[in-house]
Coordinates of C-alpha atoms and ligand atoms in Angstrom, one line a residue:
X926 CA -86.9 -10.4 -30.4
X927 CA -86.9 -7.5 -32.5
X928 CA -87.6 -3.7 -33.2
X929 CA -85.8 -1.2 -31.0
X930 CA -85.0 -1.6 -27.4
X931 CA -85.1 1.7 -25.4
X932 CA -83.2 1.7 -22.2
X933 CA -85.0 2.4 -18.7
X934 CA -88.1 2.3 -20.9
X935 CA -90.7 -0.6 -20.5
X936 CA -90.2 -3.1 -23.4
X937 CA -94.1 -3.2 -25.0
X938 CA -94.4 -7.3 -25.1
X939 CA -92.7 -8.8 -22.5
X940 CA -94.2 -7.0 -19.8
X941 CA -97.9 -7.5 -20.5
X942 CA -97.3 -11.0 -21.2
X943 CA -95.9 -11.7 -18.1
X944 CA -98.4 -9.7 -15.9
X945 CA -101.3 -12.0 -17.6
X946 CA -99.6 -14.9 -17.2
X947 CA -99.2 -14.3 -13.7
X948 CA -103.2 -13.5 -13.3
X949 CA -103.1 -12.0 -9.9
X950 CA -100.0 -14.4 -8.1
X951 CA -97.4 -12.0 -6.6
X952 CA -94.6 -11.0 -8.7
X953 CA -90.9 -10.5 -7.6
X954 CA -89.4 -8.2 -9.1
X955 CA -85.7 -9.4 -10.0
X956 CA -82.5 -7.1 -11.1
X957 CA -80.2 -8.6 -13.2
X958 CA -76.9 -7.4 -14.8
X959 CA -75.9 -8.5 -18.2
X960 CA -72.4 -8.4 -18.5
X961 CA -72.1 -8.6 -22.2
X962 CA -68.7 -7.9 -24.0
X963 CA -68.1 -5.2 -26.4
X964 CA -67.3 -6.7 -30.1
X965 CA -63.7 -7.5 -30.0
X966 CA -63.5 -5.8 -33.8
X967 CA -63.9 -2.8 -32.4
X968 CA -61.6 -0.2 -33.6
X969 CA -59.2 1.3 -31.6
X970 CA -60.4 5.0 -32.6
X971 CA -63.6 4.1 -30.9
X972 CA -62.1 2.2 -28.1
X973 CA -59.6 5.6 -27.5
X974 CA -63.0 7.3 -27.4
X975 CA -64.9 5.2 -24.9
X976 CA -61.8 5.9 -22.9
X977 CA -61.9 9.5 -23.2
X978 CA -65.7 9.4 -22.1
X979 CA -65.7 7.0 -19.0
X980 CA -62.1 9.2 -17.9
X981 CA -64.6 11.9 -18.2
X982 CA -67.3 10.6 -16.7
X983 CA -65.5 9.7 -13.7
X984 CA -63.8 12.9 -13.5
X985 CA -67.3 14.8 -13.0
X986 CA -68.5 11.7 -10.3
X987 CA -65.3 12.7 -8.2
X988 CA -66.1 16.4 -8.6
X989 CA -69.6 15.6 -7.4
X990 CA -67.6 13.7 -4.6
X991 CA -65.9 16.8 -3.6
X992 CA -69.3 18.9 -4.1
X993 CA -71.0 16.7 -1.1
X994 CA -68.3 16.3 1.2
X995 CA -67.7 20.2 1.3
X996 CA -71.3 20.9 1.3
X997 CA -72.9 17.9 3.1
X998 CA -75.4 17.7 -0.2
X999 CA -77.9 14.6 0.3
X1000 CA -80.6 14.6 -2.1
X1001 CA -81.1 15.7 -6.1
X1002 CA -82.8 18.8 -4.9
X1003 CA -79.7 20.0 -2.8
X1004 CA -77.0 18.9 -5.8
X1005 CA -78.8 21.3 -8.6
X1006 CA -77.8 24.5 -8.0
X1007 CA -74.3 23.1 -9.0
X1008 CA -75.2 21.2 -11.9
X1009 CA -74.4 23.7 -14.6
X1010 CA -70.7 24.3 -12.9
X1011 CA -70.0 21.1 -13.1
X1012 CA -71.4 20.5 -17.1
X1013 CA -68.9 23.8 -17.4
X1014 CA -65.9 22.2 -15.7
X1015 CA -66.4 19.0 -17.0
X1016 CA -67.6 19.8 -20.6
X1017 CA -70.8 17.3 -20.2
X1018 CA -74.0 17.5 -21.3
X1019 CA -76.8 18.1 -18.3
X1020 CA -78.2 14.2 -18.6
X1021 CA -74.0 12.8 -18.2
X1022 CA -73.5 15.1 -14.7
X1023 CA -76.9 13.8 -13.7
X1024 CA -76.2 10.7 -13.6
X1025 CA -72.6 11.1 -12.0
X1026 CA -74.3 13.2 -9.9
X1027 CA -76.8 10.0 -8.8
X1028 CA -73.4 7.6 -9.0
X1029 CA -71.7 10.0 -6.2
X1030 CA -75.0 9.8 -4.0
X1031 CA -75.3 6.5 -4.1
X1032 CA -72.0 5.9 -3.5
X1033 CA -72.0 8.7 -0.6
X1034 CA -75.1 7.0 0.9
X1035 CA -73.1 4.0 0.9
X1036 CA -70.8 5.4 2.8
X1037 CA -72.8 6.9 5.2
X1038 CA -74.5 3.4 6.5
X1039 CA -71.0 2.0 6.8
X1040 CA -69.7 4.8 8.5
X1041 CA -73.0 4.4 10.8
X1042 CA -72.9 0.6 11.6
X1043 CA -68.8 1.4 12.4
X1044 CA -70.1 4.0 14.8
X1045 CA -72.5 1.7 16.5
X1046 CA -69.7 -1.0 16.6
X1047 CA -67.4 1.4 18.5
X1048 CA -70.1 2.4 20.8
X1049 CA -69.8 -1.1 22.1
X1050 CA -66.5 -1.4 22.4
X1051 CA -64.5 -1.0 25.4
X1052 CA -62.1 2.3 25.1
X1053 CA -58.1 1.0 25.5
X1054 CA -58.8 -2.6 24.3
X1055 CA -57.1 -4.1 21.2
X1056 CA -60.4 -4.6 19.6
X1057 CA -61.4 -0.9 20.3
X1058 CA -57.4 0.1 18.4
X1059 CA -58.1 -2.5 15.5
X1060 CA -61.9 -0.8 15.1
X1061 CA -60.3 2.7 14.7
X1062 CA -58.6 1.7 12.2
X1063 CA -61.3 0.1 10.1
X1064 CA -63.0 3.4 9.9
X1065 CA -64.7 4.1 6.5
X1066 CA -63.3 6.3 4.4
X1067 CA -65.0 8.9 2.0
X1068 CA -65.8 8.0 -1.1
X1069 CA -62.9 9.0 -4.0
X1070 CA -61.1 10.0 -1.2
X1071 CA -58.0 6.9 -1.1
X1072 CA -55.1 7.3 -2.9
X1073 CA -55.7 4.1 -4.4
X1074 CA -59.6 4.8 -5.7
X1075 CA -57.6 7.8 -8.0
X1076 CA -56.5 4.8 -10.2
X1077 CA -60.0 3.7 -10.6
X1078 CA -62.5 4.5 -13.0
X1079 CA -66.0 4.9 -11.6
X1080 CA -68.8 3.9 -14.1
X1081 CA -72.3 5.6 -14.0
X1082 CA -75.2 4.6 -15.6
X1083 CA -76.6 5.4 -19.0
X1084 CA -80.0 5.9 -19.6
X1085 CA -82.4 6.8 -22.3
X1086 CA -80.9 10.3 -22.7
X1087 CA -77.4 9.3 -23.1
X1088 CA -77.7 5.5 -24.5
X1089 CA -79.8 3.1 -26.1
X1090 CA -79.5 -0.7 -26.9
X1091 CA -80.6 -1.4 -30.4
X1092 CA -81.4 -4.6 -32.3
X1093 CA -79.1 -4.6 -35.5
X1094 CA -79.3 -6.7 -38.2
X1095 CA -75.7 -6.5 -38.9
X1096 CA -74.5 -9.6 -39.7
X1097 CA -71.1 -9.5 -37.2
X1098 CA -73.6 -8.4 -34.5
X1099 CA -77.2 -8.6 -33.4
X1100 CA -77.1 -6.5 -30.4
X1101 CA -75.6 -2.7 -30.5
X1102 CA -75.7 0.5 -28.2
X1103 CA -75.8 4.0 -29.2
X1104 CA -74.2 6.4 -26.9
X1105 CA -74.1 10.3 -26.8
X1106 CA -70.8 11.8 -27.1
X1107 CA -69.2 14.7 -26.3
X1108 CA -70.2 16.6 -29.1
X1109 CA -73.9 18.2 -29.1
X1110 CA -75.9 15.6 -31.3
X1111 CA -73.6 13.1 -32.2
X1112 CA -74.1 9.3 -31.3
X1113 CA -71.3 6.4 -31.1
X1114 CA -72.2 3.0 -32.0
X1115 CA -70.6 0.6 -30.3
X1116 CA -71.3 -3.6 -31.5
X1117 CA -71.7 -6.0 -29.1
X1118 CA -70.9 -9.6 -28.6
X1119 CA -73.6 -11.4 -26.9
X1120 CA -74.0 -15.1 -26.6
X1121 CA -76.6 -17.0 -27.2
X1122 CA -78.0 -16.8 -23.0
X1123 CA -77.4 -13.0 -23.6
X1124 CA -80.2 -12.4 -26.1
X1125 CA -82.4 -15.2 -24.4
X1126 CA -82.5 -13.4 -21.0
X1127 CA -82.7 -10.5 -22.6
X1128 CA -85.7 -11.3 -24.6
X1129 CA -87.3 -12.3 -21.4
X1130 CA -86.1 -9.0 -19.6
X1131 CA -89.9 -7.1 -18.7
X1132 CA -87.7 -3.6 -18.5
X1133 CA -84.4 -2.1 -19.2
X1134 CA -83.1 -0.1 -16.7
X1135 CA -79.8 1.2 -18.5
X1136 CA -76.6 0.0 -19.1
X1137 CA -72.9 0.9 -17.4
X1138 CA -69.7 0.7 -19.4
X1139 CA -66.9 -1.0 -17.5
X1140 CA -63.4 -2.0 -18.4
X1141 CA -62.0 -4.6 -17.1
X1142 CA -58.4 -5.4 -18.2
X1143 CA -58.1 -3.7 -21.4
X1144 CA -61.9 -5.2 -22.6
X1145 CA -64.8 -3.1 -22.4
X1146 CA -67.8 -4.9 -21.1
X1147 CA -71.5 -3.4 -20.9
X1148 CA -73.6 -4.3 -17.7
X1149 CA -77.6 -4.2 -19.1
X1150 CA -79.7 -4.0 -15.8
X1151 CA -82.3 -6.3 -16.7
X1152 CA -86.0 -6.3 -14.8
X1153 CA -87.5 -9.4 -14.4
X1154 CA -90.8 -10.9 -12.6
X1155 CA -90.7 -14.3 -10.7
X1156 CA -93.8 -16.0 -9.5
X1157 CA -93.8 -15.8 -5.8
X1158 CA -94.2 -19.4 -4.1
X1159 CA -96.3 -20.4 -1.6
X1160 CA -94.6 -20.1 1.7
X1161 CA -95.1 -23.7 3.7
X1162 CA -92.3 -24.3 5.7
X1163 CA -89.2 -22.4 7.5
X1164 CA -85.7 -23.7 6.5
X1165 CA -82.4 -22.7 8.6
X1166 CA -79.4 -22.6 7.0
X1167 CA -75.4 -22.9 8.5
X1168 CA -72.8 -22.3 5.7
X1169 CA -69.8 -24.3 7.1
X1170 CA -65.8 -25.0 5.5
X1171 CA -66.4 -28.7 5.4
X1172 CA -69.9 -29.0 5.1
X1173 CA -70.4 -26.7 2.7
X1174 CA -74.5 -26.1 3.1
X1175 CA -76.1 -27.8 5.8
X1176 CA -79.6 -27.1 6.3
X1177 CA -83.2 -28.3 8.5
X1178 CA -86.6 -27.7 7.1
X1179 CA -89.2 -26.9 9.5
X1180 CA -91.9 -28.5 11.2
X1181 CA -89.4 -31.3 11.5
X1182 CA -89.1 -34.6 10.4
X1183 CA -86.1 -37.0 10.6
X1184 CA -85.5 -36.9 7.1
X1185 CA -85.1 -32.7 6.9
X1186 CA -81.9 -32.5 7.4
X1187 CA -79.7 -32.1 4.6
X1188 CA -75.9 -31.8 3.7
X1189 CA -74.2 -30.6 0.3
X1190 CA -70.6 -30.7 0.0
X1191 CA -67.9 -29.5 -2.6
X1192 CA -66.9 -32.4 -4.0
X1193 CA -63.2 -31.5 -4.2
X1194 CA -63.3 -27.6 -4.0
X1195 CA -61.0 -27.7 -1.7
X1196 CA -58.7 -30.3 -3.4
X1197 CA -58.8 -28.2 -6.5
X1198 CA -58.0 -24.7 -4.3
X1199 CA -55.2 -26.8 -3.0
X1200 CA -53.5 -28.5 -6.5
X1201 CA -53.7 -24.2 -7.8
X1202 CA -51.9 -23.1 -5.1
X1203 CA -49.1 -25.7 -4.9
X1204 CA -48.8 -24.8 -8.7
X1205 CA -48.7 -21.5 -8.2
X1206 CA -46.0 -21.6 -5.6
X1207 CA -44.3 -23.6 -7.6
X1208 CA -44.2 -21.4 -10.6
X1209 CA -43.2 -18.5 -8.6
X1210 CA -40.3 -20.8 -6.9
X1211 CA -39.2 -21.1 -11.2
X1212 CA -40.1 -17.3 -11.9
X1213 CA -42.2 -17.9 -14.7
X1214 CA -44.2 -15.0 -14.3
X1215 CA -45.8 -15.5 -17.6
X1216 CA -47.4 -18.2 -16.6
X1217 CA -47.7 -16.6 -13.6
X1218 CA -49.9 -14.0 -15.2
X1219 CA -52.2 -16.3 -17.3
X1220 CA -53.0 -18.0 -13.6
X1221 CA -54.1 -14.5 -11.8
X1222 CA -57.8 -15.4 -11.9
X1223 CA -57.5 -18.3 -12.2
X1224 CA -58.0 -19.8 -8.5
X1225 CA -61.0 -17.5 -7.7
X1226 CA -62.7 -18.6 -11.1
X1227 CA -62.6 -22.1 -10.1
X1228 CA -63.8 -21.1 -6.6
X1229 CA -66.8 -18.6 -7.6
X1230 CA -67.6 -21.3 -10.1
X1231 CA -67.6 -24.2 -7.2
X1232 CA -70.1 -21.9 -5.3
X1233 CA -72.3 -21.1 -8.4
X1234 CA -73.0 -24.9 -9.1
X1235 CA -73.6 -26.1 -5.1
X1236 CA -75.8 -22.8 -5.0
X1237 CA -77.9 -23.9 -7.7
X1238 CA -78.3 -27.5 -6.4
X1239 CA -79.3 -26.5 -3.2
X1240 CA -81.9 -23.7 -4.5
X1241 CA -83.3 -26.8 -6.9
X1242 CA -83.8 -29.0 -3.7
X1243 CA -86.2 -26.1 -2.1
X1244 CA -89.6 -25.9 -2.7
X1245 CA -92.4 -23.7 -1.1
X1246 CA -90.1 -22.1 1.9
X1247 CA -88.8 -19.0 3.3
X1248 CA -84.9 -19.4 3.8
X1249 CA -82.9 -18.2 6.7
X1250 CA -78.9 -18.1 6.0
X1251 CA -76.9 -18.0 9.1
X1252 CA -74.3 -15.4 8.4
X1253 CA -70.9 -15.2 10.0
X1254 CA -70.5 -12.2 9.0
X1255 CA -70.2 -10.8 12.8
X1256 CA -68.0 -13.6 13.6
X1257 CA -65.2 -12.7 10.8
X1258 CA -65.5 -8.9 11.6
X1259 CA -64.7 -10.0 15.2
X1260 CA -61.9 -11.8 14.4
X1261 CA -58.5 -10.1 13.9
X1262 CA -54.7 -10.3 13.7
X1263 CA -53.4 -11.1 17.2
X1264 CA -56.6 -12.5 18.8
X1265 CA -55.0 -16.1 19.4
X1266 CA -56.7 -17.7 17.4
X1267 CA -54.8 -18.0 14.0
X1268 CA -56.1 -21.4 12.4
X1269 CA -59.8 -20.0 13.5
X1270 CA -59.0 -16.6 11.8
X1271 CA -57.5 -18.3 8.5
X1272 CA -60.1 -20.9 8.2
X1273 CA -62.5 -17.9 8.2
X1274 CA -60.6 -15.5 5.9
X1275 CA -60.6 -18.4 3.2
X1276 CA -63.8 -18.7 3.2
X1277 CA -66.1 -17.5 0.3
X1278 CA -69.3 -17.7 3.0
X1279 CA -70.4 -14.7 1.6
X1280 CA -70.2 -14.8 -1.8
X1281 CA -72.2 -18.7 -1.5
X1282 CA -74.6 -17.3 0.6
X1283 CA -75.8 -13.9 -1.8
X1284 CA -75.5 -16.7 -4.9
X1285 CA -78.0 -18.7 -2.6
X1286 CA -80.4 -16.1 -2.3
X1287 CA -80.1 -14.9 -6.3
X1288 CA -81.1 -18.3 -7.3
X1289 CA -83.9 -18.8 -4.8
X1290 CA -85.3 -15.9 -5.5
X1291 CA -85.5 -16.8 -9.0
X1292 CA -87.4 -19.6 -8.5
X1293 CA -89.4 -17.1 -6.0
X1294 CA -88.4 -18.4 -2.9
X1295 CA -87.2 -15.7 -0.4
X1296 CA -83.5 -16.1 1.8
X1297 CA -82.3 -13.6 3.8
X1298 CA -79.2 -13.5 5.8
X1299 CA -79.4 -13.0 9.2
X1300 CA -76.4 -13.0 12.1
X1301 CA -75.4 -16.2 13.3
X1302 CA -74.2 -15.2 16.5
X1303 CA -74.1 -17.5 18.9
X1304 CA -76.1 -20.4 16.7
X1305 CA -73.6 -23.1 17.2
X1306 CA -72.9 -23.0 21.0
X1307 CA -76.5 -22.9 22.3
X1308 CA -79.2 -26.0 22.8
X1309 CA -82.2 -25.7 20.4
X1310 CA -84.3 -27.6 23.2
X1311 CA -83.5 -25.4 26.1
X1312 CA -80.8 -23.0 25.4
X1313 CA -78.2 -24.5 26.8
X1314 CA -74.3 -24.4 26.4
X1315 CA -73.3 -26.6 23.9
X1316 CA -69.9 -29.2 24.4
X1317 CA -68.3 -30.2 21.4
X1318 CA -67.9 -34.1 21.2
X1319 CA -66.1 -34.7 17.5
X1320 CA -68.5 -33.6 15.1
X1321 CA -71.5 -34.1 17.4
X1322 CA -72.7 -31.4 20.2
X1323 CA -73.7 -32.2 24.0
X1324 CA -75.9 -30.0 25.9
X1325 CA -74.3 -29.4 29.5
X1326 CA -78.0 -28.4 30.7
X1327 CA -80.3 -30.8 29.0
X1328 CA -77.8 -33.6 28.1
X1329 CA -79.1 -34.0 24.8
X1330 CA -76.8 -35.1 21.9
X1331 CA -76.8 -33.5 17.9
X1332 CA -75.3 -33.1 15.4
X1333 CA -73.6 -30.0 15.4
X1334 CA -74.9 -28.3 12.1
X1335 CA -78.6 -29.5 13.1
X1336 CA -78.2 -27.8 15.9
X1337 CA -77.2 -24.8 14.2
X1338 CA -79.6 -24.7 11.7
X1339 CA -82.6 -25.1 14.0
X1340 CA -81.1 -22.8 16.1
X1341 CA -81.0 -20.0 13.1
X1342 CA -84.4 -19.9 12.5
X1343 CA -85.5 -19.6 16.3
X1344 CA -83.1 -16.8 16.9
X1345 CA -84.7 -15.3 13.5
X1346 CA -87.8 -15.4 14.5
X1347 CA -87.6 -14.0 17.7
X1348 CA -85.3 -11.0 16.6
X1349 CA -87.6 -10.2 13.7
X1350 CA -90.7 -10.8 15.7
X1351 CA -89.5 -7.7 18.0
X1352 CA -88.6 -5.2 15.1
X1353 CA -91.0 -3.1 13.2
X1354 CA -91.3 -3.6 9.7
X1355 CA -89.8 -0.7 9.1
X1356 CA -86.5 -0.8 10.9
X1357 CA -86.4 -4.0 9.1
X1358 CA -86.4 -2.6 5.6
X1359 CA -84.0 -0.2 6.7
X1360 CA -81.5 -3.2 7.4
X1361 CA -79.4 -3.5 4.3
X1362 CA -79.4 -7.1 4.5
X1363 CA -83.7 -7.7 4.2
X1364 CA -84.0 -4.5 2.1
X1365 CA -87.1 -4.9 -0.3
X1366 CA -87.4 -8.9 1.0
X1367 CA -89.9 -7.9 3.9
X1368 CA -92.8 -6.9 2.1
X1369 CA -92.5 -9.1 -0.8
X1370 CA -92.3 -11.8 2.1
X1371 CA -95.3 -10.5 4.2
X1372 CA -97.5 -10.7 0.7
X1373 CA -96.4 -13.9 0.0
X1374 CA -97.5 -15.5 3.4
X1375 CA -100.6 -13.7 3.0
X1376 CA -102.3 -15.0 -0.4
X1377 CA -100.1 -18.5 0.3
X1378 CA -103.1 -20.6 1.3
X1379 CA -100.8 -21.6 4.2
X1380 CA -101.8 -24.0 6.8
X1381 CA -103.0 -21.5 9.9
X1382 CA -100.1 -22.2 12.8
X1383 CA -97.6 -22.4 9.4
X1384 CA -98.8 -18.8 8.7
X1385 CA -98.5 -18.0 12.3
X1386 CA -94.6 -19.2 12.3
X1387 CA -93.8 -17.5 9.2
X1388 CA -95.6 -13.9 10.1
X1389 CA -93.0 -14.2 13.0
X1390 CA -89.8 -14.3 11.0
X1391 CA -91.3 -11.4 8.7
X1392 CA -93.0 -9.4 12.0
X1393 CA -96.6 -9.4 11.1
Ligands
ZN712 ZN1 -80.3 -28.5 26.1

């Protein structure tokens, strides 16, 4: 690694190497933010400055805010007449309110998906019900808009014009960024603290998108949106996924065979979860809030960290396969305070599914395997043979139609990828990329299957789940 790394610029070596390397196999592209610390011997004057400038910053993304919601602004084109009142009202240069101005879009076009999908959930609902009051309430609210979001600071991305990451050969740092301030033509270096990972993945990085500055606690951190390309694997088989409390990741490969099925637990995640919280009550029951306040993160480190490692050990057992992850997503969202069913609700508010399941896909998809997520409605009570409604018996299932006995999560996960594939198999590709959760994944997919070499009826099974 060396010379001068220019942000949202293409970094010379790294790129052609790869492409070559890669001949003409499908590349994934892969996003990647490197949350590197700033130098902790930073001065305070610069650290009081960096304050100044992201207080700024966010100041001109909730003017922006303001700007769209009065106007109803949706693209660049419709937010420049304004741009030089806000540089005057914020004091920034023309490249910082353009890039609030893209942090306030995005975040506005956030909004407007959620607010849509809440719309199309209310539709459904039965006017009068409980469901249809608790739904009201859940409406989305504008962006910068709640009290508590005023507290908040909002970071926006830097990119070549206001902030570069440059290869030092200071001896207390290797990595630094130069940033524009407020004044015309003056830069701010600040050092960074990589480790050694850091400048590995970096060095591998084929593009630099920009940086943001957060703060987190009273530490600055700098996000470096890295670019990436993954080989794309071969797609042979179909594998369906059920996230479960218990069983953490159970999961069939298809065409079946007996020995397909497979079952990862924590090994004491929830023992761990359980030995923090009797400590923490504990502590609380003593007052030691000092102690107190060296735990706070402590129980979702040890959580996020549980699902990290079983993520990785499942994506290491895959090889060759699209993934589909049943998501309970629908299930939790239909679940609420006063529905009778409290140890259901709780089980499911505990839960990290979520979290596990986008870890699962980041680390397929960097071994170039695809997952997507895809609503488990409905999975676990229905016969994969005929359809059926399902009986519980212990852990095992009983079809009241067919009479056939399984295991539950079998079941399930077979279950997953039929419902997939007929779903998908019935959308057009592109109300599928409009679907937040297979954004992107559809095409990279449909390639894949294509110049895979699959067996014929394999390739037939897999254009269904993509809709080919
Ligand atoms: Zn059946």
């Amino acid at each position: 690694m060396r010379g001068k790394y220019c942000c949202s610029g293409v970094v010379g070596e790294p790129t052609v190497q790869v492409m070559e390397e890669a001949g003409e196999k499908i590349l994934f592209e892969l996003l990647r933010a490197l949350k590197i610390p700033v130098h902790y011997a930073t001065t305070g004057k610069k650290l009081s400055y960096l304050d100044r400038l992201t207080a700024r910053l966010t100041y001109a993304v909730r003017v922006w805010c303001e700007r769209i919601s009065e106007l109803g602004l949706k693209t660049q084109r419709d937010c420049s007449p304004y741009e030089r009142e806000i540089q005057h009202i914020t004091g920034l240069s023309a490249a910082f309110v353009q890039q609030a101005r893209d942090k306030a879009l995005w975040m506005w076009a956030q909004y407007r998906e959620a607010h849509k999908d809440w719309e199309r959930e209310l539709s459904r609902a039965k006017p009068g019900t409980k469901w249809y009051k608790k739904l009201l309430k859940r409406e989305p609210a504008e962006p910068c808009t709640s009290p508590k979001s005023s507290l908040k600071k909002i970071p926006t991305r830097f990119d070549t014009r206001t902030g570069t990451i440059e290869v030092s050969n200071l001896k207390i740092s290797p990595l630094v960024i130069r940033i524009s301030t407020l004044k015309r033509g003056e830069k701010l270096t600040i050092l960074l603290n990589p480790s050694k990972w850091h400048l590995e993945m970096l060095a591998r990085a084929a593009e630099l998108r920009g940086f943001e500055l957060i703060k987190r606690g009273k530490k600055y951190f700098v996000h470096l949106l890295c670019k990436y390309f993954v080989r794309a694997q071969p797609v042979h088989a179909v594998r369906g996924v059920d996230l479960g409390v218990r069983r953490a990741i159970a999961s069939v490969k298809l065409p079946k065979h007996p020995r397909n099925f497979s079952l990862l637990r924590y090994d004491d995640k929830w023992l761990r979860i359980r030995e923090l919280d009797d400590r923490i009550a504990h502590l609380q029951r003593l007052r030691k809030w000092n102690v107190l306040k060296k735990l706070r993160h402590k129980r979702r480190h040890v959580a996020e960290d549980y699902d990290r490692k079983l993520a990785k050990e499942f994506a290491a057992g895959t090889e060759n396969e699209i993934v589909v992850i049943g998501d309970p997503q629908q299930i939790r969202y239909h679940k609420y305070r006063g529905d009778g069913d409290k140890r259901g609700r709780k089980i499911l508010q505990h839960w990290s599914y979520s979290r596990l399941a986008d870890t699962i896909i980041e680390k397929l998809k960097e071994r170039g395997i695809i997952g997507i997520r895809f609503n488990e409605w409905g999975t676990s009570s229905e016969c994969h043979k005929c359809g059926g409604k399902l009986k519980a018996k212990g852990r095992r299932v009983v079809c009241t139609n067919c009479g056939m006995q399984y295991d539950r999560e079998f079941n399930s996960c077979v279950r997953v990828v039929q419902k997939a594939s007929t779903y998908l198999k019935h959308k057009t590709r592109a109300a599928l990329k409009r679907s937040r959760k297979l954004a992107g994944a559809i095409d990279e997919l449909a390639r894949t299957i294509d110049d895979s070499g699959l067996e014929p009826w394999m390739k037939m099974e897999a254009h269904l789940l993509v809709g080919g």
